[in-house]
JSON list of C-alpha atoms in Angstrom, two decimals:
[
{"chain": "A", "resi": 1, "resn": "MET", "atom": "CA", "xyz": [-7.20, -20.66, 8.81]},
{"chain": "A", "resi": 2, "resn": "ILE", "atom": "CA", "xyz": [-7.27, -21.77, 5.26]},
{"chain": "A", "resi": 3, "resn": "LYS", "atom": "CA", "xyz": [-5.53, -25.09, 4.36]},
{"chain": "A", "resi": 4, "resn": "ILE", "atom": "CA", "xyz": [-4.02, -25.47, 0.83]},
{"chain": "A", "resi": 5, "resn": "THR", "atom": "CA", "xyz": [-4.37, -29.11, -0.02]},
{"chain": "A", "resi": 6, "resn": "LYS", "atom": "CA", "xyz": [-4.04, -28.98, -3.64]},
{"chain": "A", "resi": 7, "resn": "ALA", "atom": "CA", "xyz": [-2.54, -26.63, -6.15]},
{"chain": "A", "resi": 8, "resn": "GLU", "atom": "CA", "xyz": [-2.38, -26.91, -9.86]},
{"chain": "A", "resi": 9, "resn": "PHE", "atom": "CA", "xyz": [-1.02, -24.87, -12.85]},
{"chain": "A", "resi": 10, "resn": "ILE", "atom": "CA", "xyz": [-3.96, -23.66, -14.92]},
{"chain": "A", "resi": 11, "resn": "THR", "atom": "CA", "xyz": [-2.41, -21.49, -17.92]},
{"chain": "A", "resi": 12, "resn": "SER", "atom": "CA", "xyz": [-0.10, -18.84, -18.86]},
{"chain": "A", "resi": 13, "resn": "ALA", "atom": "CA", "xyz": [-0.82, -15.47, -20.51]},
{"chain": "A", "resi": 14, "resn": "ALA", "atom": "CA", "xyz": [1.55, -13.24, -22.52]},
{"chain": "A", "resi": 15, "resn": "ASP", "atom": "CA", "xyz": [-0.94, -10.29, -22.71]},
{"chain": "A", "resi": 16, "resn": "GLU", "atom": "CA", "xyz": [-4.39, -8.96, -22.01]},
{"chain": "A", "resi": 17, "resn": "LYS", "atom": "CA", "xyz": [-5.98, -11.31, -24.51]},
{"chain": "A", "resi": 18, "resn": "GLY", "atom": "CA", "xyz": [-4.87, -14.26, -22.49]},
{"chain": "A", "resi": 19, "resn": "PHE", "atom": "CA", "xyz": [-5.83, -13.00, -18.99]},
{"chain": "A", "resi": 20, "resn": "LEU", "atom": "CA", "xyz": [-7.79, -15.44, -17.02]},
{"chain": "A", "resi": 21, "resn": "LYS", "atom": "CA", "xyz": [-11.28, -14.39, -16.05]},
{"chain": "A", "resi": 22, "resn": "SER", "atom": "CA", "xyz": [-11.74, -15.92, -12.54]},
{"chain": "A", "resi": 23, "resn": "GLU", "atom": "CA", "xyz": [-14.78, -16.18, -10.48]},
{"chain": "A", "resi": 24, "resn": "LYS", "atom": "CA", "xyz": [-12.45, -16.87, -7.46]},
{"chain": "A", "resi": 25, "resn": "PRO", "atom": "CA", "xyz": [-10.53, -14.12, -5.96]},
{"chain": "A", "resi": 26, "resn": "VAL", "atom": "CA", "xyz": [-7.06, -13.52, -7.22]},
{"chain": "A", "resi": 27, "resn": "ILE", "atom": "CA", "xyz": [-3.86, -13.30, -5.27]},
{"chain": "A", "resi": 28, "resn": "ALA", "atom": "CA", "xyz": [-1.07, -11.94, -7.35]},
{"chain": "A", "resi": 29, "resn": "VAL", "atom": "CA", "xyz": [2.67, -12.48, -6.47]},
{"chain": "A", "resi": 30, "resn": "ALA", "atom": "CA", "xyz": [4.96, -9.63, -7.73]},
{"chain": "A", "resi": 31, "resn": "GLY", "atom": "CA", "xyz": [8.76, -9.02, -7.11]},
{"chain": "A", "resi": 32, "resn": "LYS", "atom": "CA", "xyz": [11.95, -8.24, -8.91]},
{"chain": "A", "resi": 33, "resn": "SER", "atom": "CA", "xyz": [13.76, -10.94, -10.90]},
{"chain": "A", "resi": 34, "resn": "ASN", "atom": "CA", "xyz": [15.60, -13.52, -8.80]},
{"chain": "A", "resi": 35, "resn": "VAL", "atom": "CA", "xyz": [13.83, -12.42, -5.57]},
{"chain": "A", "resi": 36, "resn": "GLY", "atom": "CA", "xyz": [12.33, -16.03, -5.03]},
{"chain": "A", "resi": 37, "resn": "LYS", "atom": "CA", "xyz": [8.83, -15.88, -6.38]},
{"chain": "A", "resi": 38, "resn": "SER", "atom": "CA", "xyz": [8.66, -19.40, -7.63]},
{"chain": "A", "resi": 39, "resn": "THR", "atom": "CA", "xyz": [10.34, -20.79, -4.58]},
{"chain": "A", "resi": 40, "resn": "PHE", "atom": "CA", "xyz": [7.64, -18.95, -2.61]},
{"chain": "A", "resi": 41, "resn": "ILE", "atom": "CA", "xyz": [4.86, -20.26, -4.61]},
{"chain": "A", "resi": 42, "resn": "ASN", "atom": "CA", "xyz": [6.15, -23.70, -4.20]},
{"chain": "A", "resi": 43, "resn": "MET", "atom": "CA", "xyz": [6.55, -23.00, -0.52]},
{"chain": "A", "resi": 44, "resn": "LEU", "atom": "CA", "xyz": [2.98, -22.04, -0.22]},
{"chain": "A", "resi": 45, "resn": "ALA", "atom": "CA", "xyz": [1.74, -24.90, -2.23]},
{"chain": "A", "resi": 46, "resn": "ASN", "atom": "CA", "xyz": [3.83, -27.35, -0.25]},
{"chain": "A", "resi": 47, "resn": "ARG", "atom": "CA", "xyz": [5.25, -28.60, -3.58]},
{"chain": "A", "resi": 48, "resn": "ASN", "atom": "CA", "xyz": [8.65, -28.51, -4.97]},
{"chain": "A", "resi": 49, "resn": "LYS", "atom": "CA", "xyz": [8.10, -28.03, -8.75]},
{"chain": "A", "resi": 50, "resn": "LEU", "atom": "CA", "xyz": [4.66, -26.47, -9.22]},
{"chain": "A", "resi": 51, "resn": "ALA", "atom": "CA", "xyz": [6.37, -23.20, -10.19]},
{"chain": "A", "resi": 52, "resn": "LYS", "atom": "CA", "xyz": [9.40, -23.60, -12.26]},
{"chain": "A", "resi": 53, "resn": "THR", "atom": "CA", "xyz": [12.41, -21.98, -10.82]},
{"chain": "A", "resi": 54, "resn": "SER", "atom": "CA", "xyz": [15.29, -20.52, -13.08]},
{"chain": "A", "resi": 55, "resn": "ASN", "atom": "CA", "xyz": [18.98, -19.59, -12.54]},
{"chain": "A", "resi": 56, "resn": "THR", "atom": "CA", "xyz": [18.30, -17.03, -15.27]},
{"chain": "A", "resi": 57, "resn": "PRO", "atom": "CA", "xyz": [16.92, -13.69, -13.97]},
{"chain": "A", "resi": 58, "resn": "GLY", "atom": "CA", "xyz": [14.18, -12.01, -16.19]},
{"chain": "A", "resi": 59, "resn": "ARG", "atom": "CA", "xyz": [13.29, -15.43, -17.90]},
{"chain": "A", "resi": 60, "resn": "THR", "atom": "CA", "xyz": [9.68, -15.51, -16.70]},
{"chain": "A", "resi": 61, "resn": "ARG", "atom": "CA", "xyz": [7.78, -13.02, -18.96]},
{"chain": "A", "resi": 62, "resn": "LEU", "atom": "CA", "xyz": [4.19, -14.39, -18.76]},
{"chain": "A", "resi": 63, "resn": "VAL", "atom": "CA", "xyz": [1.58, -14.10, -16.23]},
{"chain": "A", "resi": 64, "resn": "ASN", "atom": "CA", "xyz": [1.23, -17.70, -14.70]},
{"chain": "A", "resi": 65, "resn": "TYR", "atom": "CA", "xyz": [-2.00, -18.71, -13.19]},
{"chain": "A", "resi": 66, "resn": "PHE", "atom": "CA", "xyz": [-2.30, -21.50, -10.62]},
{"chain": "A", "resi": 67, "resn": "ASP", "atom": "CA", "xyz": [-5.44, -22.94, -8.84]},
{"chain": "A", "resi": 68, "resn": "PHE", "atom": "CA", "xyz": [-5.02, -22.89, -5.12]},
{"chain": "A", "resi": 69, "resn": "GLY", "atom": "CA", "xyz": [-8.48, -24.08, -4.17]},
{"chain": "A", "resi": 70, "resn": "GLU", "atom": "CA", "xyz": [-10.17, -21.08, -2.46]},
{"chain": "A", "resi": 71, "resn": "PHE", "atom": "CA", "xyz": [-8.40, -18.63, -4.68]},
{"chain": "A", "resi": 72, "resn": "VAL", "atom": "CA", "xyz": [-6.39, -18.26, -7.91]},
{"chain": "A", "resi": 73, "resn": "LEU", "atom": "CA", "xyz": [-2.57, -17.33, -7.69]},
{"chain": "A", "resi": 74, "resn": "ALA", "atom": "CA", "xyz": [-1.26, -15.11, -10.42]},
{"chain": "A", "resi": 75, "resn": "ASP", "atom": "CA", "xyz": [2.52, -15.01, -10.69]},
{"chain": "A", "resi": 76, "resn": "LEU", "atom": "CA", "xyz": [3.60, -11.87, -12.42]},
{"chain": "A", "resi": 77, "resn": "PRO", "atom": "CA", "xyz": [6.68, -11.47, -14.57]},
{"chain": "A", "resi": 78, "resn": "GLY", "atom": "CA", "xyz": [9.78, -10.25, -12.62]},
{"chain": "A", "resi": 79, "resn": "TYR", "atom": "CA", "xyz": [11.06, -6.82, -13.12]},
{"chain": "A", "resi": 80, "resn": "GLY", "atom": "CA", "xyz": [14.34, -4.87, -12.54]},
{"chain": "A", "resi": 81, "resn": "PHE", "atom": "CA", "xyz": [16.68, -7.29, -14.58]},
{"chain": "A", "resi": 82, "resn": "ALA", "atom": "CA", "xyz": [19.09, -5.00, -16.32]},
{"chain": "A", "resi": 83, "resn": "GLN", "atom": "CA", "xyz": [19.69, -7.30, -19.26]},
{"chain": "A", "resi": 84, "resn": "VAL", "atom": "CA", "xyz": [16.11, -7.03, -20.49]},
{"chain": "A", "resi": 85, "resn": "SER", "atom": "CA", "xyz": [15.74, -4.78, -23.48]},
{"chain": "A", "resi": 86, "resn": "LYS", "atom": "CA", "xyz": [13.89, -1.49, -23.36]},
{"chain": "A", "resi": 87, "resn": "THR", "atom": "CA", "xyz": [11.20, -2.88, -25.52]},
{"chain": "A", "resi": 88, "resn": "GLU", "atom": "CA", "xyz": [10.74, -5.80, -23.16]},
{"chain": "A", "resi": 89, "resn": "LYS", "atom": "CA", "xyz": [10.42, -3.45, -20.16]},
{"chain": "A", "resi": 90, "resn": "GLU", "atom": "CA", "xyz": [7.83, -1.60, -22.07]},
{"chain": "A", "resi": 91, "resn": "LYS", "atom": "CA", "xyz": [5.95, -4.66, -22.84]},
{"chain": "A", "resi": 92, "resn": "TRP", "atom": "CA", "xyz": [6.08, -5.57, -19.22]},
{"chain": "A", "resi": 93, "resn": "GLY", "atom": "CA", "xyz": [4.57, -2.16, -18.15]},
{"chain": "A", "resi": 94, "resn": "LYS", "atom": "CA", "xyz": [1.86, -2.41, -20.68]},
{"chain": "A", "resi": 95, "resn": "THR", "atom": "CA", "xyz": [1.03, -5.86, -19.48]},
{"chain": "A", "resi": 96, "resn": "MET", "atom": "CA", "xyz": [0.91, -4.95, -15.63]},
{"chain": "A", "resi": 97, "resn": "ASP", "atom": "CA", "xyz": [-1.09, -1.83, -16.45]},
{"chain": "A", "resi": 98, "resn": "ALA", "atom": "CA", "xyz": [-3.68, -3.95, -18.19]},
{"chain": "A", "resi": 99, "resn": "PHE", "atom": "CA", "xyz": [-3.55, -6.70, -15.42]},
{"chain": "A", "resi": 100, "resn": "PHE", "atom": "CA", "xyz": [-4.02, -4.30, -12.54]},
{"chain": "A", "resi": 101, "resn": "ALA", "atom": "CA", "xyz": [-6.66, -2.34, -14.29]},
{"chain": "A", "resi": 102, "resn": "ARG", "atom": "CA", "xyz": [-8.98, -5.57, -13.70]},
{"chain": "A", "resi": 103, "resn": "GLN", "atom": "CA", "xyz": [-9.18, -4.59, -10.10]},
{"chain": "A", "resi": 104, "resn": "THR", "atom": "CA", "xyz": [-12.59, -6.30, -9.31]},
{"chain": "A", "resi": 105, "resn": "SER", "atom": "CA", "xyz": [-11.15, -9.92, -9.07]},
{"chain": "A", "resi": 106, "resn": "ILE", "atom": "CA", "xyz": [-7.69, -8.96, -7.32]},
{"chain": "A", "resi": 107, "resn": "ALA", "atom": "CA", "xyz": [-7.91, -9.45, -3.78]},
{"chain": "A", "resi": 108, "resn": "HIS", "atom": "CA", "xyz": [-4.42, -8.91, -2.66]},
{"chain": "A", "resi": 109, "resn": "VAL", "atom": "CA", "xyz": [-0.86, -8.63, -3.89]},
{"chain": "A", "resi": 110, "resn": "LEU", "atom": "CA", "xyz": [2.15, -10.32, -2.22]},
{"chain": "A", "resi": 111, "resn": "LEU", "atom": "CA", "xyz": [5.06, -8.09, -3.10]},
{"chain": "A", "resi": 112, "resn": "LEU", "atom": "CA", "xyz": [8.22, -9.94, -2.52]},
{"chain": "A", "resi": 113, "resn": "ALA", "atom": "CA", "xyz": [11.56, -8.20, -1.53]},
{"chain": "A", "resi": 114, "resn": "ASP", "atom": "CA", "xyz": [14.94, -9.26, -0.42]},
{"chain": "A", "resi": 115, "resn": "ILE", "atom": "CA", "xyz": [15.13, -8.61, 3.34]},
{"chain": "A", "resi": 116, "resn": "ARG", "atom": "CA", "xyz": [18.76, -7.94, 3.12]},
{"chain": "A", "resi": 117, "resn": "HIS", "atom": "CA", "xyz": [18.68, -4.94, 0.96]},
{"chain": "A", "resi": 118, "resn": "ASN", "atom": "CA", "xyz": [16.62, -1.80, 0.82]},
{"chain": "A", "resi": 119, "resn": "PRO", "atom": "CA", "xyz": [13.77, -1.80, -1.77]},
{"chain": "A", "resi": 120, "resn": "THR", "atom": "CA", "xyz": [15.08, -1.09, -5.21]},
{"chain": "A", "resi": 121, "resn": "ALA", "atom": "CA", "xyz": [13.59, 1.89, -7.32]},
{"chain": "A", "resi": 122, "resn": "GLU", "atom": "CA", "xyz": [11.50, -0.77, -9.15]},
{"chain": "A", "resi": 123, "resn": "ASP", "atom": "CA", "xyz": [10.15, -2.03, -5.99]},
{"chain": "A", "resi": 124, "resn": "LEU", "atom": "CA", "xyz": [9.14, 1.37, -4.83]},
{"chain": "A", "resi": 125, "resn": "GLN", "atom": "CA", "xyz": [7.51, 1.95, -8.32]},
{"chain": "A", "resi": 126, "resn": "MET", "atom": "CA", "xyz": [5.57, -1.21, -8.04]},
{"chain": "A", "resi": 127, "resn": "ALA", "atom": "CA", "xyz": [4.20, -0.09, -4.48]},
{"chain": "A", "resi": 128, "resn": "SER", "atom": "CA", "xyz": [3.31, 3.31, -5.97]},
{"chain": "A", "resi": 129, "resn": "PHE", "atom": "CA", "xyz": [1.63, 1.42, -8.88]},
{"chain": "A", "resi": 130, "resn": "LEU", "atom": "CA", "xyz": [-0.53, -0.57, -6.38]},
{"chain": "A", "resi": 131, "resn": "HIS", "atom": "CA", "xyz": [-1.21, 2.58, -4.42]},
{"chain": "A", "resi": 132, "resn": "HIS", "atom": "CA", "xyz": [-2.48, 4.34, -7.67]},
{"chain": "A", "resi": 133, "resn": "TYR", "atom": "CA", "xyz": [-4.91, 1.55, -8.34]},
{"chain": "A", "resi": 134, "resn": "ALA", "atom": "CA", "xyz": [-5.91, 1.23, -4.70]},
{"chain": "A", "resi": 135, "resn": "ILE", "atom": "CA", "xyz": [-4.98, -2.52, -4.55]},
{"chain": "A", "resi": 136, "resn": "PRO", "atom": "CA", "xyz": [-4.23, -3.79, -1.07]},
{"chain": "A", "resi": 137, "resn": "PHE", "atom": "CA", "xyz": [-0.66, -5.39, -0.71]},
{"chain": "A", "resi": 138, "resn": "THR", "atom": "CA", "xyz": [1.76, -6.94, 1.72]},
{"chain": "A", "resi": 139, "resn": "VAL", "atom": "CA", "xyz": [5.46, -6.78, 1.43]},
{"chain": "A", "resi": 140, "resn": "VAL", "atom": "CA", "xyz": [6.90, -10.24, 1.85]},
{"chain": "A", "resi": 141, "resn": "CYS", "atom": "CA", "xyz": [10.61, -10.06, 2.94]},
{"chain": "A", "resi": 142, "resn": "ASN", "atom": "CA", "xyz": [12.11, -13.25, 1.51]},
{"chain": "A", "resi": 143, "resn": "LYS", "atom": "CA", "xyz": [15.53, -14.77, 2.35]},
{"chain": "A", "resi": 144, "resn": "SER", "atom": "CA", "xyz": [15.38, -14.23, 6.11]},
{"chain": "A", "resi": 145, "resn": "ASP", "atom": "CA", "xyz": [17.45, -17.28, 6.48]},
{"chain": "A", "resi": 146, "resn": "LYS", "atom": "CA", "xyz": [20.47, -15.27, 5.26]},
{"chain": "A", "resi": 147, "resn": "LEU", "atom": "CA", "xyz": [20.37, -13.09, 8.31]},
{"chain": "A", "resi": 148, "resn": "GLY", "atom": "CA", "xyz": [21.10, -13.88, 12.03]},
{"chain": "A", "resi": 149, "resn": "LYS", "atom": "CA", "xyz": [17.72, -14.20, 13.86]},
{"chain": "A", "resi": 150, "resn": "THR", "atom": "CA", "xyz": [18.40, -10.88, 15.85]},
{"chain": "A", "resi": 151, "resn": "ARG", "atom": "CA", "xyz": [18.61, -9.07, 12.74]},
{"chain": "A", "resi": 152, "resn": "ILE", "atom": "CA", "xyz": [15.21, -9.99, 11.09]},
{"chain": "A", "resi": 153, "resn": "LYS", "atom": "CA", "xyz": [12.92, -8.04, 13.02]},
{"chain": "A", "resi": 154, "resn": "PRO", "atom": "CA", "xyz": [14.93, -4.70, 12.76]},
{"chain": "A", "resi": 155, "resn": "ARG", "atom": "CA", "xyz": [15.54, -5.49, 8.99]},
{"chain": "A", "resi": 156, "resn": "ALA", "atom": "CA", "xyz": [11.63, -5.84, 8.52]},
{"chain": "A", "resi": 157, "resn": "LYS", "atom": "CA", "xyz": [11.16, -2.65, 10.29]},
{"chain": "A", "resi": 158, "resn": "GLU", "atom": "CA", "xyz": [13.66, -0.79, 8.13]},
{"chain": "A", "resi": 159, "resn": "VAL", "atom": "CA", "xyz": [12.10, -2.25, 4.98]},
{"chain": "A", "resi": 160, "resn": "ALA", "atom": "CA", "xyz": [8.68, -1.14, 6.14]},
{"chain": "A", "resi": 161, "resn": "ASN", "atom": "CA", "xyz": [10.10, 2.29, 6.68]},
{"chain": "A", "resi": 162, "resn": "ALA", "atom": "CA", "xyz": [11.57, 2.34, 3.29]},
{"chain": "A", "resi": 163, "resn": "PHE", "atom": "CA", "xyz": [8.01, 1.49, 1.78]},
{"chain": "A", "resi": 164, "resn": "ALA", "atom": "CA", "xyz": [6.50, 4.05, 3.98]},
{"chain": "A", "resi": 165, "resn": "MET", "atom": "CA", "xyz": [4.21, 1.43, 5.43]},
{"chain": "A", "resi": 166, "resn": "GLY", "atom": "CA", "xyz": [3.59, -0.02, 8.92]},
{"chain": "A", "resi": 167, "resn": "GLU", "atom": "CA", "xyz": [5.38, -3.05, 10.18]},
{"chain": "A", "resi": 168, "resn": "GLY", "atom": "CA", "xyz": [2.25, -5.07, 10.34]},
{"chain": "A", "resi": 169, "resn": "ASN", "atom": "CA", "xyz": [2.21, -4.96, 6.40]},
{"chain": "A", "resi": 170, "resn": "VAL", "atom": "CA", "xyz": [5.58, -6.59, 6.31]},
{"chain": "A", "resi": 171, "resn": "ILE", "atom": "CA", "xyz": [6.08, -10.36, 6.80]},
{"chain": "A", "resi": 172, "resn": "ALA", "atom": "CA", "xyz": [9.53, -11.87, 7.03]},
{"chain": "A", "resi": 173, "resn": "ILE", "atom": "CA", "xyz": [9.97, -15.39, 5.53]},
{"chain": "A", "resi": 174, "resn": "SER", "atom": "CA", "xyz": [12.35, -17.89, 4.08]},
{"chain": "A", "resi": 175, "resn": "ALA", "atom": "CA", "xyz": [10.92, -19.58, 0.96]},
{"chain": "A", "resi": 176, "resn": "GLU", "atom": "CA", "xyz": [13.96, -21.64, 0.73]},
{"chain": "A", "resi": 177, "resn": "LYS", "atom": "CA", "xyz": [13.55, -22.97, 4.24]},
{"chain": "A", "resi": 178, "resn": "ARG", "atom": "CA", "xyz": [9.84, -22.96, 4.14]},
{"chain": "A", "resi": 179, "resn": "VAL", "atom": "CA", "xyz": [9.81, -20.56, 7.07]},
{"chain": "A", "resi": 180, "resn": "GLY", "atom": "CA", "xyz": [6.63, -18.26, 7.43]},
{"chain": "A", "resi": 181, "resn": "THR", "atom": "CA", "xyz": [3.96, -20.25, 5.73]},
{"chain": "A", "resi": 182, "resn": "GLU", "atom": "CA", "xyz": [1.70, -19.88, 8.63]},
{"chain": "A", "resi": 183, "resn": "LYS", "atom": "CA", "xyz": [2.02, -16.28, 8.65]},
{"chain": "A", "resi": 184, "resn": "ILE", "atom": "CA", "xyz": [1.14, -16.10, 4.82]},
{"chain": "A", "resi": 185, "resn": "LEU", "atom": "CA", "xyz": [-1.82, -18.46, 5.36]},
{"chain": "A", "resi": 186, "resn": "GLU", "atom": "CA", "xyz": [-3.12, -16.23, 8.28]},
{"chain": "A", "resi": 187, "resn": "LEU", "atom": "CA", "xyz": [-2.90, -13.35, 6.13]},
{"chain": "A", "resi": 188, "resn": "LEU", "atom": "CA", "xyz": [-4.64, -15.01, 3.03]},
{"chain": "A", "resi": 189, "resn": "THR", "atom": "CA", "xyz": [-7.38, -16.23, 5.29]},
{"chain": "A", "resi": 190, "resn": "ASN", "atom": "CA", "xyz": [-8.31, -12.59, 6.37]},
{"chain": "A", "resi": 191, "resn": "VAL", "atom": "CA", "xyz": [-7.90, -11.41, 2.91]},
{"chain": "A", "resi": 192, "resn": "LEU", "atom": "CA", "xyz": [-10.32, -14.06, 1.44]},
{"chain": "A", "resi": 193, "resn": "LEU", "atom": "CA", "xyz": [-12.85, -13.31, 4.45]},
{"chain": "A", "resi": 194, "resn": "ARG", "atom": "CA", "xyz": [-12.83, -9.55, 3.67]},
{"chain": "A", "resi": 195, "resn": "PHE", "atom": "CA", "xyz": [-13.07, -10.25, -0.12]},
{"chain": "A", "resi": 196, "resn": "SER", "atom": "CA", "xyz": [-16.15, -12.49, 0.28]},
{"chain": "A", "resi": 197, "resn": "GLU", "atom": "CA", "xyz": [-17.79, -9.74, 2.29]},
{"chain": "A", "resi": 198, "resn": "GLU", "atom": "CA", "xyz": [-17.32, -7.11, -0.51]},
{"chain": "A", "resi": 199, "resn": "PRO", "atom": "CA", "xyz": [-20.19, -6.70, -3.28]},
{"chain": "A", "resi": 200, "resn": "TYR", "atom": "CA", "xyz": [-19.50, -8.24, -6.51]},
{"chain": "A", "resi": 201, "resn": "VAL", "atom": "CA", "xyz": [-18.77, -5.99, -9.38]},
{"chain": "A", "resi": 202, "resn": "ASP", "atom": "CA", "xyz": [-19.12, -7.43, -12.95]},
{"chain": "A", "resi": 203, "resn": "GLU", "atom": "CA", "xyz": [-16.02, -6.23, -14.93]},
{"chain": "A", "resi": 204, "resn": "GLU", "atom": "CA", "xyz": [-17.72, -6.32, -18.28]},
{"chain": "A", "resi": 205, "resn": "GLU", "atom": "CA", "xyz": [-20.58, -4.07, -16.86]},
{"chain": "A", "resi": 206, "resn": "THR", "atom": "CA", "xyz": [-18.15, -1.73, -15.54]},
{"chain": "A", "resi": 207, "resn": "GLU", "atom": "CA", "xyz": [-16.45, -1.48, -18.99]},
{"chain": "A", "resi": 208, "resn": "ASN", "atom": "CA", "xyz": [-19.66, -0.56, -20.72]}
]
């Protein structure tokens, strides 16, 4: 199993021109605003303030890159915040379209959802988006500490059904309580192993 001993912020990108070209596999973290992406990243890094958390949903509108040693983690802008303007939503859509079009370096996407609730229309749209680009992803059900222990497994199953995917593709965690880190690391170990076995495709050559 991989061990994350050091994690550092690399850079932020507002659009395609700023996207990081990484020789390492990229693990992207997606999810709606206020689902706990920053807290999840801090849990994974075993640091408190690597990714900045905010009480204001929809504040993060950049793609933030972090070096996690064996891979690069890309924190994607949160979606689904009602007070974001139509223009901002369209800009987000174009940014994500451009980001996921660069498929060759994206090894996996961790799609965060709130285990207490059924997936939103935006969650399902993101899943559809990933299916469209044939990018493998796992649904990470955050905030499991808000449920009784006997409710976690049934809720995870319900979320899996809502996404029309198998239970094995859903992991229940609590980023705030740092519960579930080993399950995520086990998943990432397998992802990176599979990625290393795939033939390398140069992005610039495929564009020509």
